[in-house]
PDB file of C-alpha atoms in Angstrom:
ATOM      1  CA  ILE A   1      -6.071  -4.207  21.637  1.00 57.00           C
ATOM      2  CA  ILE A   2      -4.517  -2.330  19.049  1.00 65.00           C
ATOM      3  CA  SER A   3      -5.804   0.934  17.992  1.00 69.00           C
ATOM      4  CA  VAL A   4      -4.435   2.147  14.776  1.00 70.00           C
ATOM      5  CA  PRO A   5      -6.175   4.468  12.795  1.00 63.00           C
ATOM      6  CA  GLY A   6      -7.162   4.575   9.268  1.00 63.00           C
ATOM      7  CA  ASN A   7      -7.635   1.585   6.871  1.00 67.00           C
ATOM      8  CA  ASP A   8      -4.437   0.461   5.730  1.00 78.00           C
ATOM      9  CA  HIS A   9      -3.646  -2.603   7.677  1.00 89.00           C
ATOM     10  CA  VAL A  10      -3.568  -6.416   7.150  1.00 93.00           C
ATOM     11  CA  ILE A  11      -2.731  -9.673   9.083  1.00 93.00           C
ATOM     12  CA  PHE A  12      -0.124 -11.951   7.300  1.00 95.00           C
ATOM     13  CA  ASN A  13       2.115 -14.947   9.259  1.00 93.00           C
ATOM     14  CA  ASN A  14       0.869 -14.154  12.594  1.00 91.00           C
ATOM     15  CA  SER A  15       2.206 -10.168  12.261  1.00 93.00           C
ATOM     16  CA  PHE A  16       0.114  -6.756  11.817  1.00 92.00           C
ATOM     17  CA  TYR A  17       0.986  -4.615   9.002  1.00 93.00           C
ATOM     18  CA  TYR A  18      -0.065  -1.066   9.041  1.00 93.00           C
ATOM     19  CA  ALA A  19       0.852   2.367   7.501  1.00 91.00           C
ATOM     20  CA  THR A  20       1.400   5.706   9.417  1.00 89.00           C
ATOM     21  CA  LYS A  21       1.930   8.863   7.973  1.00 85.00           C
ATOM     22  CA  LYS A  22       4.392  11.299  10.040  1.00 84.00           C
ATOM     23  CA  ALA A  23       5.691  14.588   8.870  1.00 81.00           C
ATOM     24  CA  ASN A  24       4.916  14.083   5.333  1.00 83.00           C
ATOM     25  CA  ALA A  25       6.401  10.552   5.395  1.00 87.00           C
ATOM     26  CA  ILE A  26       4.708   7.164   4.993  1.00 90.00           C
ATOM     27  CA  PHE A  27       5.947   4.594   6.834  1.00 92.00           C
ATOM     28  CA  VAL A  28       4.824   0.771   7.051  1.00 93.00           C
ATOM     29  CA  ASN A  29       5.338  -1.292  10.330  1.00 92.00           C
ATOM     30  CA  LYS A  30       5.141  -4.636  11.383  1.00 93.00           C
ATOM     31  CA  ALA A  31       3.961  -5.297  15.001  1.00 90.00           C
ATOM     32  CA  ASP A  32       2.848  -8.093  17.306  1.00 89.00           C
ATOM     33  CA  PRO A  33      -1.138  -8.356  16.786  1.00 88.00           C
ATOM     34  CA  THR A  34      -1.497  -9.398  20.419  1.00 87.00           C
ATOM     35  CA  ASN A  35       0.148  -6.687  22.248  1.00 86.00           C
ATOM     36  CA  GLY A  36       0.908  -3.987  19.482  1.00 83.00           C
ATOM     37  CA  GLU A  37       4.687  -4.068  19.907  1.00 87.00           C
ATOM     38  CA  LEU A  38       6.698  -3.213  16.921  1.00 87.00           C
ATOM     39  CA  GLN A  39       8.680  -6.018  15.312  1.00 87.00           C
ATOM     40  CA  GLY A  40      11.697  -4.402  13.770  1.00 82.00           C
ATOM     41  CA  THR A  41      12.132  -1.102  12.070  1.00 84.00           C
ATOM     42  CA  SER A  42       9.179   0.646  10.562  1.00 91.00           C
ATOM     43  CA  ILE A  43      10.219   1.252   6.638  1.00 94.00           C
ATOM     44  CA  ARG A  44       9.591   4.543   5.505  1.00 94.00           C
ATOM     45  CA  LEU A  45       8.062   4.495   1.615  1.00 93.00           C
ATOM     46  CA  THR A  46      10.543   6.688   0.059  1.00 88.00           C
ATOM     47  CA  SER A  47       9.235   8.658  -3.244  1.00 86.00           C
ATOM     48  CA  CYS A  48       5.459   8.217  -2.164  1.00 87.00           C
ATOM     49  CA  ASP A  49       3.358  11.828  -2.710  1.00 83.00           C
ATOM     50  CA  THR A  50       1.951  12.814   0.673  1.00 84.00           C
ATOM     51  CA  SER A  51       0.167  15.874  -0.560  1.00 79.00           C
ATOM     52  CA  ALA A  52      -3.558  16.748  -1.020  1.00 72.00           C
ATOM     53  CA  ARG A  53      -3.178  17.343  -4.828  1.00 75.00           C
ATOM     54  CA  ASN A  54      -1.721  13.204  -5.340  1.00 77.00           C
ATOM     55  CA  TYR A  55      -4.169  11.230  -3.698  1.00 80.00           C
ATOM     56  CA  LEU A  56      -4.040   7.514  -4.280  1.00 85.00           C
ATOM     57  CA  TYR A  57      -7.300   6.127  -6.394  1.00 81.00           C
ATOM     58  CA  LYS A  58     -10.215   8.154  -7.491  1.00 78.00           C
ATOM     59  CA  SER A  59     -11.804   8.353  -3.879  1.00 75.00           C
ATOM     60  CA  GLU A  60      -9.027  10.959  -2.773  1.00 71.00           C
ATOM     61  CA  LYS A  61      -8.850   9.407   1.005  1.00 77.00           C
ATOM     62  CA  ASN A  62      -5.630   7.540   1.103  1.00 81.00           C
ATOM     63  CA  HIS A  63      -2.065   7.923   0.181  1.00 84.00           C
ATOM     64  CA  VAL A  64      -1.124   4.273   0.767  1.00 89.00           C
ATOM     65  CA  ASP A  65      -2.942   0.778   0.367  1.00 92.00           C
ATOM     66  CA  VAL A  66      -1.261  -2.085   1.969  1.00 95.00           C
ATOM     67  CA  MET A  67      -2.397  -5.478   1.362  1.00 95.00           C
ATOM     68  CA  SER A  68      -1.125  -9.141   1.141  1.00 96.00           C
ATOM     69  CA  ASP A  69      -1.657 -12.303  -0.925  1.00 95.00           C
ATOM     70  CA  GLU A  70      -0.214 -15.525  -0.871  1.00 94.00           C
ATOM     71  CA  ASN A  71       3.219 -14.219  -1.901  1.00 94.00           C
ATOM     72  CA  GLY A  72       3.550 -11.832   1.024  1.00 95.00           C
ATOM     73  CA  VAL A  73       2.751  -8.036   2.078  1.00 97.00           C
ATOM     74  CA  TRP A  74       2.576  -5.047  -0.607  1.00 97.00           C
ATOM     75  CA  ALA A  75       2.068  -1.682  -0.375  1.00 95.00           C
ATOM     76  CA  ILE A  76       1.045   0.675  -3.209  1.00 94.00           C
ATOM     77  CA  CYS A  77       1.296   4.720  -3.135  1.00 91.00           C
ATOM     78  CA  ALA A  78       1.454   7.620  -5.870  1.00 87.00           C
ATOM     79  CA  LEU A  79       4.712   8.262  -6.863  1.00 86.00           C
ATOM     80  CA  GLU A  80       5.964  11.801  -6.152  1.00 83.00           C
ATOM     81  CA  LYS A  81       5.626  14.593  -8.977  1.00 80.00           C
ATOM     82  CA  SER A  82       4.157  11.969 -11.396  1.00 81.00           C
ATOM     83  CA  ASN A  83       1.077  10.284 -12.402  1.00 82.00           C
ATOM     84  CA  ASN A  84       3.079   6.742 -11.816  1.00 88.00           C
ATOM     85  CA  THR A  85       1.751   4.105  -9.375  1.00 91.00           C
ATOM     86  CA  VAL A  86       4.852   2.704  -7.161  1.00 93.00           C
ATOM     87  CA  VAL A  87       4.315  -0.958  -5.675  1.00 95.00           C
ATOM     88  CA  TRP A  88       6.304  -2.167  -2.727  1.00 96.00           C
ATOM     89  CA  LYS A  89       6.911  -5.927  -1.753  1.00 97.00           C
ATOM     90  CA  PHE A  90       8.260  -6.647   1.727  1.00 96.00           C
ATOM     91  CA  ASN A  91      10.650  -9.248   3.077  1.00 94.00           C
ATOM     92  CA  THR A  92       8.492 -10.270   6.089  1.00 91.00           C
ATOM     93  CA  THR A  93      10.581 -13.261   7.023  1.00 87.00           C
ATOM     94  CA  GLY A  94      13.672 -12.499   9.258  1.00 80.00           C
ATOM     95  CA  THR A  95      14.654  -8.852   9.164  1.00 87.00           C
ATOM     96  CA  PHE A  96      11.526  -6.661   8.302  1.00 92.00           C
ATOM     97  CA  SER A  97      12.552  -5.008   4.800  1.00 94.00           C
ATOM     98  CA  VAL A  98      11.554  -3.892   1.125  1.00 95.00           C
ATOM     99  CA  GLU A  99      12.177  -6.721  -1.102  1.00 95.00           C
ATOM    100  CA  ARG A 100      11.343  -4.803  -4.205  1.00 95.00           C
ATOM    101  CA  ALA A 101      10.085  -1.589  -5.450  1.00 94.00           C
ATOM    102  CA  TRP A 102       8.291  -1.047  -9.245  1.00 95.00           C
ATOM    103  CA  ASN A 103       7.685   2.022 -10.398  1.00 92.00           C
ATOM    104  CA  ILE A 104       4.846   1.305 -13.030  1.00 91.00           C
ATOM    105  CA  SER A 105       3.146   3.489 -15.840  1.00 89.00           C
ATOM    106  CA  VAL A 106      -0.384   3.065 -14.275  1.00 84.00           C
ATOM    107  CA  ARG A 107      -2.318   6.188 -13.501  1.00 81.00           C
ATOM    108  CA  HIS A 108      -3.597   5.566  -9.990  1.00 79.00           C
ATOM    109  CA  GLN A 109      -6.091   8.689 -10.115  1.00 81.00           C
ATOM    110  CA  ASP A 110      -7.816   6.608 -13.432  1.00 84.00           C
ATOM    111  CA  ALA A 111      -8.674   3.878 -10.741  1.00 89.00           C
ATOM    112  CA  GLY A 112     -11.029   3.162  -8.223  1.00 88.00           C
ATOM    113  CA  ASP A 113      -9.035   0.462  -6.114  1.00 90.00           C
ATOM    114  CA  MET A 114      -6.096  -1.570  -6.918  1.00 92.00           C
ATOM    115  CA  PHE A 115      -5.402  -5.299  -5.112  1.00 93.00           C
ATOM    116  CA  ILE A 116      -2.693  -7.959  -5.994  1.00 95.00           C
ATOM    117  CA  ILE A 117      -3.267 -11.582  -6.275  1.00 95.00           C
ATOM    118  CA  CYS A 118      -0.460 -13.967  -7.047  1.00 95.00           C
ATOM    119  CA  GLY A 119       1.925 -11.272  -7.480  1.00 94.00           C
ATOM    120  CA  ILE A 120      -0.289  -9.674 -10.144  1.00 94.00           C
ATOM    121  CA  LEU A 121      -1.466  -5.927  -9.949  1.00 94.00           C
ATOM    122  CA  TYR A 122      -5.000  -5.472 -11.080  1.00 94.00           C
ATOM    123  CA  ALA A 123      -6.990  -1.944 -11.087  1.00 92.00           C
ATOM    124  CA  VAL A 124     -10.647  -1.516 -10.732  1.00 91.00           C
ATOM    125  CA  ASP A 125     -12.116   1.065 -12.694  1.00 90.00           C
ATOM    126  CA  ASN A 126     -14.617   2.173 -10.418  1.00 87.00           C
ATOM    127  CA  VAL A 127     -16.068   0.808  -6.823  1.00 86.00           C
ATOM    128  CA  THR A 128     -19.436   2.527  -6.734  1.00 85.00           C
ATOM    129  CA  ALA A 129     -20.986   1.771 -10.358  1.00 87.00           C
ATOM    130  CA  PRO A 130     -23.031  -1.349 -10.760  1.00 90.00           C
ATOM    131  CA  PHE A 131     -20.714  -2.525 -13.809  1.00 90.00           C
ATOM    132  CA  THR A 132     -16.828  -2.033 -13.706  1.00 89.00           C
ATOM    133  CA  ARG A 133     -13.665  -2.938 -15.574  1.00 90.00           C
ATOM    134  CA  ILE A 134     -10.866  -4.881 -13.590  1.00 91.00           C
ATOM    135  CA  ARG A 135      -7.753  -4.486 -15.448  1.00 89.00           C
TER     136      ARG A 135
END
């Protein structure tokens, strides 16, 4: 059994991906889901803001959101000293590494949540209202 705190984890292609925060830095890790052993090096998400004043989303609970779609594993975080959002795409085959990162001028504090489907980023305006908008 793997014990990882938080809510930023996903299983993709028989590997377990999760985020950790250490010394004001955010890392994404790849592990074996059966025993928790790391598979490769943890990836530091540079430029992600870990301060209490710049949480990701309106809920102000997370600094990073890890997710997957049919294209692979992704992470979203707040950009340091900015209202922009950073989207990371990881190479999950072979060496675990950053495939690409985008600095997107989407104000993450205005979103209730974000998700990626078919490589497209969507923002949900509100996750608690009975009616909302997805952009």
